[in-house]
Short mmCIF file of C-alpha atoms and ligand atoms in Angstrom, two decimals:
data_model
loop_
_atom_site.label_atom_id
_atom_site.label_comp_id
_atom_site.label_asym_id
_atom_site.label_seq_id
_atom_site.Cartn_x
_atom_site.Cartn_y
_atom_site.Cartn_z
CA UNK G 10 63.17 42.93 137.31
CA UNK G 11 64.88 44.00 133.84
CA UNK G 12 68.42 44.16 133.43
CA UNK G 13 69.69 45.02 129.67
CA UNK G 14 72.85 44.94 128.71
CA UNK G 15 73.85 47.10 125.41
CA UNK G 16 76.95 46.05 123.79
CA UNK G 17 78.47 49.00 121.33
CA UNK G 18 76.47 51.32 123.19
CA UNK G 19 78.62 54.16 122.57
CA UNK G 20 77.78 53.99 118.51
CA UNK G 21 75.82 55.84 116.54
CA UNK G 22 72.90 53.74 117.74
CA UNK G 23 73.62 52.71 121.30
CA UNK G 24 74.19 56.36 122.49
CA UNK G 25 70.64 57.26 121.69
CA UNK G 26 69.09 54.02 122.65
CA UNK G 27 70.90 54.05 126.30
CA UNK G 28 68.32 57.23 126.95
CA UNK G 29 65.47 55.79 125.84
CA UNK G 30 65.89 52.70 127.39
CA UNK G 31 67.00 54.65 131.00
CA UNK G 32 63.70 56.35 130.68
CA UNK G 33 61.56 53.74 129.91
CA UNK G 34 63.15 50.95 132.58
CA UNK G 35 64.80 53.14 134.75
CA UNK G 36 68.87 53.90 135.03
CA UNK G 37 69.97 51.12 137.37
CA UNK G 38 67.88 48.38 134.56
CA UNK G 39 70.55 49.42 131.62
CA UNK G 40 74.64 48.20 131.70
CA UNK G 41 75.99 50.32 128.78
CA UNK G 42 79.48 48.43 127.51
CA UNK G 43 81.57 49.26 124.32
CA UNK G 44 85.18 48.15 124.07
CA UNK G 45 86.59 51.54 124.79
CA UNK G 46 85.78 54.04 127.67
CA UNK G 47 83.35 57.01 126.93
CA UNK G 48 85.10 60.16 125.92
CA UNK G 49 82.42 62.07 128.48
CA UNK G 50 80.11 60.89 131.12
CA UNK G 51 76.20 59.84 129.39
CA UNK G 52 73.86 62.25 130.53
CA UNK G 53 71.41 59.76 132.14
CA UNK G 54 74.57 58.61 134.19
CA UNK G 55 74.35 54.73 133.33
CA UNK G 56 77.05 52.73 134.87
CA UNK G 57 79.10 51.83 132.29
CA UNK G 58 81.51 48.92 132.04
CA UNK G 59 84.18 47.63 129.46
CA UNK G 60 83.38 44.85 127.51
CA UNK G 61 85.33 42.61 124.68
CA UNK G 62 82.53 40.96 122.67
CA UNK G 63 85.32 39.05 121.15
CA UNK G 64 85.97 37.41 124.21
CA UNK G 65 83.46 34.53 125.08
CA UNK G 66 84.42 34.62 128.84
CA UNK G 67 84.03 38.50 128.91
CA UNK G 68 81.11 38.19 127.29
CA UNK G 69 79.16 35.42 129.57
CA UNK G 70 80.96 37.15 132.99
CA UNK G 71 78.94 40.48 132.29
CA UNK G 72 75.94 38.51 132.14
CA UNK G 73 76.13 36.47 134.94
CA UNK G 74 77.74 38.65 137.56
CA UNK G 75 75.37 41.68 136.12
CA UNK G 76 71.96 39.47 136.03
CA UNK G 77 71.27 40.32 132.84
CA UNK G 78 67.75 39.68 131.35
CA UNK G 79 67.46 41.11 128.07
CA UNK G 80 70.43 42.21 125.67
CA UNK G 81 70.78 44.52 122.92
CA UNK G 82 73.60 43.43 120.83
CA UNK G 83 74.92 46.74 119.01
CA UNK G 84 78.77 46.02 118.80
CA UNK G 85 79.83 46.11 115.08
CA UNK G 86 82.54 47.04 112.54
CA UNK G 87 80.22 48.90 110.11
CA UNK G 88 81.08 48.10 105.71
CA UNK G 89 83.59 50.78 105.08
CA UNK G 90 85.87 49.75 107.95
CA UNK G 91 84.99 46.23 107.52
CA UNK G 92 86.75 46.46 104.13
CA UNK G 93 89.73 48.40 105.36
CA UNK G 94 90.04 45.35 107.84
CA UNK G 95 88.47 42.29 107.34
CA UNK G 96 89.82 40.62 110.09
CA UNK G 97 88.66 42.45 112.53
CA UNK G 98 85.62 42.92 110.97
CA UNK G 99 85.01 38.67 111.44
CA UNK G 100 86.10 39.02 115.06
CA UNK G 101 83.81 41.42 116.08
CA UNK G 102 80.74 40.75 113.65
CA UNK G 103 80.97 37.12 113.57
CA UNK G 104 82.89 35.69 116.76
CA UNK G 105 81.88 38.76 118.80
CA UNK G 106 78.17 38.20 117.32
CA UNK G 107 78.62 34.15 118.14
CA UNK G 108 79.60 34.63 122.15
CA UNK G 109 76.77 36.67 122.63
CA UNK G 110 73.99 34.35 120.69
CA UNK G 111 75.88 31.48 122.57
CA UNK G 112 75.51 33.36 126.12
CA UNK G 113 72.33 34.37 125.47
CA UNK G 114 70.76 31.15 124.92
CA UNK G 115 73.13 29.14 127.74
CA UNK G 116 72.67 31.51 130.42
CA UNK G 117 69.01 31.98 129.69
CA UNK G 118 68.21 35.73 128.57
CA UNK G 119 64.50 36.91 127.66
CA UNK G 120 65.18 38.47 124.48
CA UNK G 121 68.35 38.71 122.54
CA UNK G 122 68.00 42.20 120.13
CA UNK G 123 70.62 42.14 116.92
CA UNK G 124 70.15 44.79 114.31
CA UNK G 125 71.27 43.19 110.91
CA UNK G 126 71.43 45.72 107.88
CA UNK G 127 70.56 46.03 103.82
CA UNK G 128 74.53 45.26 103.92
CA UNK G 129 73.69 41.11 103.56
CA UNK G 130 72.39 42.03 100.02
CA UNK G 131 74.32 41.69 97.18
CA UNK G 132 74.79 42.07 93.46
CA UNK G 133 72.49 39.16 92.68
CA UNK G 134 69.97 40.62 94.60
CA UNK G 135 67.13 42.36 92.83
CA UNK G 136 67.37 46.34 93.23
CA UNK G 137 63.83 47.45 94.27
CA UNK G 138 61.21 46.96 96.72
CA UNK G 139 63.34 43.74 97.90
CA UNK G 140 61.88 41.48 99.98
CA UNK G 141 63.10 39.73 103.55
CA UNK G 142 63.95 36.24 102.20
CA UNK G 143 65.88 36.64 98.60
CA UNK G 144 69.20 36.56 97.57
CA UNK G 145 71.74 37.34 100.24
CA UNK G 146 75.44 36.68 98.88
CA UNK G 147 77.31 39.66 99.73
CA UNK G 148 80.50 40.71 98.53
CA UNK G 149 81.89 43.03 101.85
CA UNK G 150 83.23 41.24 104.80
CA UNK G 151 80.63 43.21 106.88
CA UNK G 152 78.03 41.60 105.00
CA UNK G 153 79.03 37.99 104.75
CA UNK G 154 79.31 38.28 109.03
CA UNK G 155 75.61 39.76 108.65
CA UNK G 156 74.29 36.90 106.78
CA UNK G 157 75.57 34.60 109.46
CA UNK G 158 74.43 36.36 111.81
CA UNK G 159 70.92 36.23 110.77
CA UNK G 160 71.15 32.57 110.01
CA UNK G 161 72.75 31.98 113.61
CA UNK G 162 69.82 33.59 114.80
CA UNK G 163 66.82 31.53 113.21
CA UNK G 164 69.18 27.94 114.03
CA UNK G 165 69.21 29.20 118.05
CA UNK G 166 65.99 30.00 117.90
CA UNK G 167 64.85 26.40 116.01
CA UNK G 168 67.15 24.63 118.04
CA UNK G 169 67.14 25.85 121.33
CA UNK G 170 64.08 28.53 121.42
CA UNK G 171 66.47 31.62 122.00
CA UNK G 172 64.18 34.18 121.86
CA UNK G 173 66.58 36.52 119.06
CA UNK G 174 64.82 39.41 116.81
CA UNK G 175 66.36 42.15 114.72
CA UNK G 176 65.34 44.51 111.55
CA UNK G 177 67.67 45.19 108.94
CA UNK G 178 68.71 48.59 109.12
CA UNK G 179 69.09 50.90 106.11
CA UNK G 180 71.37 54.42 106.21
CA UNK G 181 70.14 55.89 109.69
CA UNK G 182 70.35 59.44 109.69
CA UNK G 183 71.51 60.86 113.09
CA UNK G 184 72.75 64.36 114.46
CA UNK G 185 74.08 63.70 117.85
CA UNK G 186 76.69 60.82 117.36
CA UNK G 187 78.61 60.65 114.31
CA UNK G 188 78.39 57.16 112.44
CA UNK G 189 81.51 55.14 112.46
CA UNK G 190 82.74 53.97 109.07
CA UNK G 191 79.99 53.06 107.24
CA UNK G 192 78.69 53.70 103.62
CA UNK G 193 75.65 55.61 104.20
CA UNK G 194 77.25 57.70 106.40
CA UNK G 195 77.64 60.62 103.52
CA UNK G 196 74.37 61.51 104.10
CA UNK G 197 75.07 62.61 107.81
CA UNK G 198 78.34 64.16 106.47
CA UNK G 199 76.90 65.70 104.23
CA UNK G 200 74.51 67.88 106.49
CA UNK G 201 77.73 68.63 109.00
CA UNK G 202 79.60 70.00 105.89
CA UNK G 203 76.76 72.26 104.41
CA UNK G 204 76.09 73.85 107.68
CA UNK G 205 79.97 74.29 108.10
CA UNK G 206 81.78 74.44 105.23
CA UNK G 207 79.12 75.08 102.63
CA UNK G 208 80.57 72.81 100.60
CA UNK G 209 81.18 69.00 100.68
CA UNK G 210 82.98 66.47 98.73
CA UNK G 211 80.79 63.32 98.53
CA UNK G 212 82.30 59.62 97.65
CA UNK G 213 79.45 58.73 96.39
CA UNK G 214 77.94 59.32 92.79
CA UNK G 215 75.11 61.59 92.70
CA UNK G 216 72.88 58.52 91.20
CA UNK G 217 73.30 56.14 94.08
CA UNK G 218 70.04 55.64 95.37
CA UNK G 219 69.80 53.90 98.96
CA UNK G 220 67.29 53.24 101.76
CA UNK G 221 67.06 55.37 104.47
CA UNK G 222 65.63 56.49 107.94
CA UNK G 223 65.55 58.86 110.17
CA UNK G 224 67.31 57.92 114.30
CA UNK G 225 63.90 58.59 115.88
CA UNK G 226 62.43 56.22 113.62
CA UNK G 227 65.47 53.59 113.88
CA UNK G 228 65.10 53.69 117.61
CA UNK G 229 61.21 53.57 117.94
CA UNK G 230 61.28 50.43 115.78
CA UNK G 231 63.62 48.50 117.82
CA UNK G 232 61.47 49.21 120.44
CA UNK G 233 58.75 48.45 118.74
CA UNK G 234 59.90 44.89 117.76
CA UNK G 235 60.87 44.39 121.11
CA UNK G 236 57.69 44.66 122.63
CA UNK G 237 56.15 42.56 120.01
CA UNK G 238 54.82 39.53 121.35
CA UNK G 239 57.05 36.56 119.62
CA UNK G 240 54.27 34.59 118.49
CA UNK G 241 53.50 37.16 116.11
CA UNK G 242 56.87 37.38 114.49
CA UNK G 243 57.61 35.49 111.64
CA UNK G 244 61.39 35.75 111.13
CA UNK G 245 64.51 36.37 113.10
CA UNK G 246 66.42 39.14 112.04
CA UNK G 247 65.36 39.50 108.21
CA UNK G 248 62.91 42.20 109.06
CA UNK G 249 63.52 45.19 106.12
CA UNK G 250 62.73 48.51 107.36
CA UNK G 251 63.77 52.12 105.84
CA UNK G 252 61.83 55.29 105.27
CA UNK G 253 62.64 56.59 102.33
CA UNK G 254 64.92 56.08 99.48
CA UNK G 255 67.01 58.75 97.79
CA UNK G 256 70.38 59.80 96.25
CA UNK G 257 73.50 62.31 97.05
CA UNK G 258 72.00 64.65 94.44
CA UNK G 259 68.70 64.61 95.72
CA UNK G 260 69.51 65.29 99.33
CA UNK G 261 71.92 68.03 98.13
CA UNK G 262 68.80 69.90 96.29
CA UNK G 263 66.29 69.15 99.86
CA UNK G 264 69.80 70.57 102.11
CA UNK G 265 70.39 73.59 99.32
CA UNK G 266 66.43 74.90 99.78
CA UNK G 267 68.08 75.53 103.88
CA UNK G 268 71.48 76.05 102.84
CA UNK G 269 71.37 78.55 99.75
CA UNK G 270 74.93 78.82 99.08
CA UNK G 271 75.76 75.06 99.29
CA UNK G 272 78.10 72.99 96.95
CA UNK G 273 78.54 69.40 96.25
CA UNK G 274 81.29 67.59 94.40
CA UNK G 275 81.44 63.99 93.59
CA UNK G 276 84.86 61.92 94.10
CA UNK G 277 83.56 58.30 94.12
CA UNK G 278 85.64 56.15 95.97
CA UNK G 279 85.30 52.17 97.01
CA UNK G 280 82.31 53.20 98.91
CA UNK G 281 80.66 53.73 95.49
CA UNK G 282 81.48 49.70 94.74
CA UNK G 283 79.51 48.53 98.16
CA UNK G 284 76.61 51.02 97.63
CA UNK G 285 76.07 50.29 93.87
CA UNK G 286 75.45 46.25 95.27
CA UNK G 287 72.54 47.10 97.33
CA UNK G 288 69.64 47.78 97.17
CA UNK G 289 67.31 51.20 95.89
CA UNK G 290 64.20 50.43 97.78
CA UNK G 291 63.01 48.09 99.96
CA UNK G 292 59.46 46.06 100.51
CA UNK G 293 58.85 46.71 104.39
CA UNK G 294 55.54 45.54 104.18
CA UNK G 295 56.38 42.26 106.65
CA UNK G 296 57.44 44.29 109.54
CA UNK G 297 54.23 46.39 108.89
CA UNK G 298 52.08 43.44 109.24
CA UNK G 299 54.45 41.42 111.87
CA UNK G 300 54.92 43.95 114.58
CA UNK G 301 53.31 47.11 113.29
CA UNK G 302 56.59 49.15 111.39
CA UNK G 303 55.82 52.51 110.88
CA UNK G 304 57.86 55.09 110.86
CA UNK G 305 56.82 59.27 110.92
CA UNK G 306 59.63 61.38 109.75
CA UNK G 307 59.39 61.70 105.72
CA UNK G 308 62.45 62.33 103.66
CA UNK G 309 61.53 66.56 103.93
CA UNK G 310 60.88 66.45 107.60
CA UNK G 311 63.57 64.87 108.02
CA UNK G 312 66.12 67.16 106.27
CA UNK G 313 64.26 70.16 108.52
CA UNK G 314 65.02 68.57 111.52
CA UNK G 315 69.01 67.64 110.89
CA UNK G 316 69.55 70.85 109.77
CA UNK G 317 68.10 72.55 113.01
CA UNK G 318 69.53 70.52 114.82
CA UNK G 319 73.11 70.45 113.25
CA UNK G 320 72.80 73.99 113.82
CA UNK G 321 72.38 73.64 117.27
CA UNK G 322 75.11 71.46 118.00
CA UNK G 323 77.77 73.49 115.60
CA UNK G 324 76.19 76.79 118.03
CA UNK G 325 75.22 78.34 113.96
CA UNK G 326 71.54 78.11 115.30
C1 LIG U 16 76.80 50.97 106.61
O1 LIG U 16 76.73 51.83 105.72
O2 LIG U 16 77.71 50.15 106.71
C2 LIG U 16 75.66 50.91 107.61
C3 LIG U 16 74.61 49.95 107.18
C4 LIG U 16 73.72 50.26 106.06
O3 LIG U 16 74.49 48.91 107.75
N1 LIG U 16 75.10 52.20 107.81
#
């Protein structure tokens, strides 16, 4: 019997996954946690309980009392926030990331699932088609807990055969919960504005070119990777995966062919100083060839569908 636990799971990523993963293995298989209560109910009606990551008792009680098999470790304090407070960005990302590896290999789980993101790159890294293993010294706090993340990871595994996985997330493009605090998150802002506002002040500058995907895509590959048998996977959590690359001026031109009376202005900010560190592209060929990576939405299809379905939400449909 599967029991997974989600930890963040009322982020950007977690609130999507929890209704996949209530399909798939049934409601009563998924405990959804985040540190703060849900502002409404889910719609699959997953019990849903409160949970610290930061604190290493908290953490192994939910697992033991719960029976937990299988954990998908979302909880995170994203670059932009991480900045505006480092602190909390170690607790959560690097203590909070630490009780769970540490639980997770004491109290015996199956599979231990932690996204890691293009945020471990850094200025020395090289700025396209980057591989997994190069040069990760980052210069945000988010990033530095990344990194040791991912090297917690492989020294569990090596050490005491924790079975841990995770890709490295790029921008994730999502309509139905708003991203909290990170730098790609323009891009969803962006979309929200046009349909709006027509208009949108972006602090980025219209040359910063990033990796991307789209949330189907995001969420199918986590899946993906965690059905992959282990024997076939190579590293820990230094999988690269994204989509697409492109910049605030070229999604402005694919959001102004659906929005014809749409304006963008650019007020860089210190967003502009993480973004300009990592990386334009991204080789994903290792995922492709580890545990089959490959994701459907292009960057056009993708613009369609966000701007249907940002239409929906806002009732402008
Ligand atoms: C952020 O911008 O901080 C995140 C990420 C790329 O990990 N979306």
């Amino acid at each position: 019997m599967v029991k997974i636990l989600i930890t963040g799971s009322l982020g950007q990523i977690g609130s999507e996954l929890v209704t996949i993963l209530a399909k798939r293995f049934g409601k009563s298989s998924i405990l959804m946690t985040d540190v703060k209560e849900p502002a409404v109910k889910n719609s699959e009606d997953v019990e849903f309980s409160i949970l610290d990551v930061t604190n290493a008792d908290s953490v192994r009680s939910i697992v033991r009392e719960n029976g937990i098999t299988d954990i998908f470790h979302l909880a995170s304090i994203l670059s932009a926030a991480g900045e505006k407070n480092p602190q909390k960005a170690f607790a959560v990302n690097s203590t909070g990331t630490f009780n769970v590896i540490d639980a997770a290999s004491s109290l015996g789980i199956n599979r231990l699932i932690i996204p890691s993101t293009i945020g471990v790159f850094g200025p020395e890294t090289p700025r396209d088609n980057v591989p997994d293993i190069t040069i990760t010294r980052p210069t945000t706090m988010y990033g530095i807990t990344k990194v040791s993340a991912e090297l917690l990871s492989s020294y569990y595994h090596d050490r005491f055969g924790l079975d841990v996985r995770g890709v490295r997330y790029p921008g994730i493009i999502s309509y139905l919960t708003p991203p909290s605090a990170g730098t790609t998150d323009y891009a969803v802002d962006m979309f929200y504005h046009a349909v709006k506002h027509q208009e949108y002040t972006c602090y980025l500058s219209p040359e910063t070119t990033l990796p991307m995907m789209y949330m189907p895509d995001a969420l199918k590959s986590l899946l993906r990777l965690f059905d992959a048998p282990a024997s076939s996977l190579k590293h820990r959590l230094e999988y690269n995966i994204s989509s697409f690359s492109f910049n605030p001026q070229e999604l402005y031109g694919e959001i102004k062919r659906h929005v014809l009376d749409f304006r963008v202005r650019y007020e860089p900010d210190f967003r502009e100083e993480i973004a300009k560190n990592w990386p334009r592209t991204l080789d994903t060929s290792e995922a492709a060839k580890d545990w089959g990576f490959s994701p459907e939405y292009s960057f056009k299809e993708t613009v369609s569908d966000m701007i249907v379905n940002v239409r929906k939400i806002l009732d402008l449909a």
